[in-house]
Amino acid sequence: MNRTDPEITIVGGGVVGLSVALGLLLAGRRVHVLDGADSDARASQGNFGLVWGQGKGWNFAPYARWTSEALAAWPDFARRLADLSGIDVALDQTGGFEFFTDAGEMDEFAGMLAQQQRHLGNQFSHEMLSGDDLRAQIPGIGPDVVGASFSRHDGHVNPLRFLRALRSAVVAAGGRVEMSAPVAKIAPVTGDGFDVLMASGQKRSAQKVILCAGLGAATLAAQLGFATQIRPQRGELLITEKLGDRLPFLSSTIRQVDEGGVQIGGTKADAGLDDRETLDVMTGLARHAVTVFPALADVRVVRAWSALRVMSPDGYPVYARSAHHPGAYLITCHSGVTLAPLHATVLADWIESTSAAPDLEAFDENRFTISNAA
Ligand SMILES: Cc1cc2nc3c(=O)[nH]c(=O)nc-3n(C[C@H](O)[C@H](O)[C@H](O)COP(=O)(O)OP(=O)(O)OC[C@H]3O[C@@H](n4cnc5c(N)ncnc54)[C@H](O)[C@@H]3O)c2cc1C
């Protein structure tokens, strides 16, 4: 291998690949990010921008703890990103609500949060509010809302600006980001890293290869012997015209972006790779927003889109080293915005196996092969 070759090639330049790249660069590694084709599904360009913990890991304590650590790390991370990139990602982390119009669903969620609270102890706090308490706190909440949960740890960022900030920070930290550079194949070279074969026919070399290609990782992961099956899950979103008045709350389905528009989302559908938005879902989203906050009835929707989530079989992150090809890693998750502060710091220690490496055994992909074998 040529001494000027990057030590580490990251396949995928979405928020996960760029966050991991940033962490490795700040740890002193040479890093090259190869991003795919414009036609790729790109969750990083269509997400809701939440930095969110409520309900996360209620039935899987390692994920509850990982998410909680990420939330605690966000304020410093946003500052560091601004220093490196000159871009303010508009972090607003002053707490968020989950609204309910069905008392049974609210009770069920209260049980989930109680379980999450048991996992996290004093690292987490939440409260359940009745409809009346909620309306006393936030005038204008609709009469059909039966109540809400609230957690002060939750927040949001501007997701497109976040992606741009990450890319700029990676470049500022000395990384190379190559756009429109899809990887066709990764071939292990005995005892000497990997040959990375580009769709263009070019060949690159790398000591380590980290797959962060979102839904595009499926075929490349199989080439390296990873067992994780990655699946798409469609989410649809609406955005309204910009409002002068600030919305008096943040929720997991309704939020006002820093530029003024109100974004409405939260739907989930298994529709394969079909990322078209649908009229009935858009209608449902608009109805939900007006039920929660009737004043939104007078506001115009200006755009709708859908995007595909990157889901592992159980929905939790996968941090896996290839058992067959040392030096190859698979990193994939939903909630890549929320988890970014950890991906951009301690994940580098895990990749480099330093003494500061977090214990990520619970997120290994062997959880799928073990449960499949059982
Ligand atoms: C509707 C929706 C709402 C969401 N809301 C939130 C939220 O509020 N908060 C939150 O934390 N998360 C949210 N997410 C999840 C978050 O967006 C994802 O976790 C995150 O974007 C995943 O990033 P990624 O880099 O893994 O994947 P992607 O963003 O899909 O990026 C993968 C990249 O890999 C590249 N690639 C693919 N194949 C190849 C190849 N062969 N060679 C080279 N490059 C390749 C692609 O071009 C792409 O740029 C949401 C997702 C969706 C869809």
mmCIF file of C-alpha atoms in Angstrom, residues 16 43 59-60 63 66 211 213-218 221 226-234 268-270 308-320 330-336 339 343 362-369 371-372:
data_model
loop_
_atom_site.group_PDB
_atom_site.id
_atom_site.type_symbol
_atom_site.label_atom_id
_atom_site.label_comp_id
_atom_site.label_asym_id
_atom_site.label_seq_id
_atom_site.Cartn_x
_atom_site.Cartn_y
_atom_site.Cartn_z
ATOM 1 C CA VAL A 16 -23.347 8.514 10.060
ATOM 2 C CA ALA A 43 -32.055 9.541 5.003
ATOM 3 C CA ASN A 59 -36.960 -2.336 26.291
ATOM 4 C CA PHE A 60 -33.201 -2.381 25.555
ATOM 5 C CA TYR A 63 -29.737 1.728 23.705
ATOM 6 C CA TRP A 66 -26.332 5.231 24.536
ATOM 7 C CA LEU A 211 -19.339 0.767 5.850
ATOM 8 C CA ALA A 213 -23.657 3.500 3.408
ATOM 9 C CA GLY A 214 -27.173 3.461 4.869
ATOM 10 C CA LEU A 215 -29.472 1.360 2.706
ATOM 11 C CA GLY A 216 -26.624 1.080 0.194
ATOM 12 C CA ALA A 217 -24.636 -0.986 2.696
ATOM 13 C CA ALA A 218 -26.766 -4.063 2.107
ATOM 14 C CA ALA A 221 -21.941 -5.698 3.876
ATOM 15 C CA PHE A 226 -21.693 -9.216 7.649
ATOM 16 C CA ALA A 227 -25.043 -10.821 8.452
ATOM 17 C CA THR A 228 -27.128 -7.705 9.215
ATOM 18 C CA GLN A 229 -30.125 -7.290 6.948
ATOM 19 C CA ILE A 230 -30.822 -3.587 6.507
ATOM 20 C CA ARG A 231 -34.355 -2.598 5.554
ATOM 21 C CA PRO A 232 -36.046 0.643 4.514
ATOM 22 C CA GLN A 233 -38.950 2.207 6.389
ATOM 23 C CA ARG A 234 -40.737 5.104 4.751
ATOM 24 C CA LYS A 268 -43.879 4.773 9.378
ATOM 25 C CA ALA A 269 -44.566 2.437 6.478
ATOM 26 C CA ASP A 270 -42.923 -0.664 5.060
ATOM 27 C CA LEU A 308 -36.485 6.040 3.820
ATOM 28 C CA ARG A 309 -35.238 5.213 7.291
ATOM 29 C CA VAL A 310 -32.296 2.844 7.565
ATOM 30 C CA MET A 311 -33.451 0.072 9.889
ATOM 31 C CA SER A 312 -31.653 -2.928 11.320
ATOM 32 C CA PRO A 313 -33.824 -6.015 12.019
ATOM 33 C CA ASP A 314 -34.587 -4.857 15.598
ATOM 34 C CA GLY A 315 -34.339 -1.123 14.914
ATOM 35 C CA TYR A 316 -31.261 -0.635 17.144
ATOM 36 C CA PRO A 317 -27.826 0.454 15.953
ATOM 37 C CA VAL A 318 -25.297 -2.032 14.650
ATOM 38 C CA TYR A 319 -21.624 -1.533 15.451
ATOM 39 C CA ALA A 320 -19.887 -4.605 14.092
ATOM 40 C CA LEU A 330 -20.329 -2.007 9.647
ATOM 41 C CA ILE A 331 -21.968 0.978 11.311
ATOM 42 C CA THR A 332 -25.633 1.596 10.755
ATOM 43 C CA CYS A 333 -28.470 3.028 12.765
ATOM 44 C CA HIS A 334 -31.748 4.830 12.802
ATOM 45 C CA SER A 335 -31.540 8.139 14.743
ATOM 46 C CA GLY A 336 -28.204 9.066 13.225
ATOM 47 C CA LEU A 339 -26.416 9.703 18.051
ATOM 48 C CA HIS A 343 -20.332 8.687 16.506
ATOM 49 C CA ALA A 362 -24.709 -5.263 22.936
ATOM 50 C CA PHE A 363 -24.822 -3.649 19.492
ATOM 51 C CA ASP A 364 -22.843 -6.324 17.697
ATOM 52 C CA GLU A 365 -24.640 -8.031 14.863
ATOM 53 C CA ASN A 366 -24.173 -11.399 16.573
ATOM 54 C CA ARG A 367 -27.482 -10.623 18.312
ATOM 55 C CA PHE A 368 -29.187 -11.457 14.998
ATOM 56 C CA THR A 369 -27.242 -14.623 14.270
ATOM 57 C CA SER A 371 -31.376 -15.270 17.909
ATOM 58 C CA ASN A 372 -31.683 -16.787 14.417
#
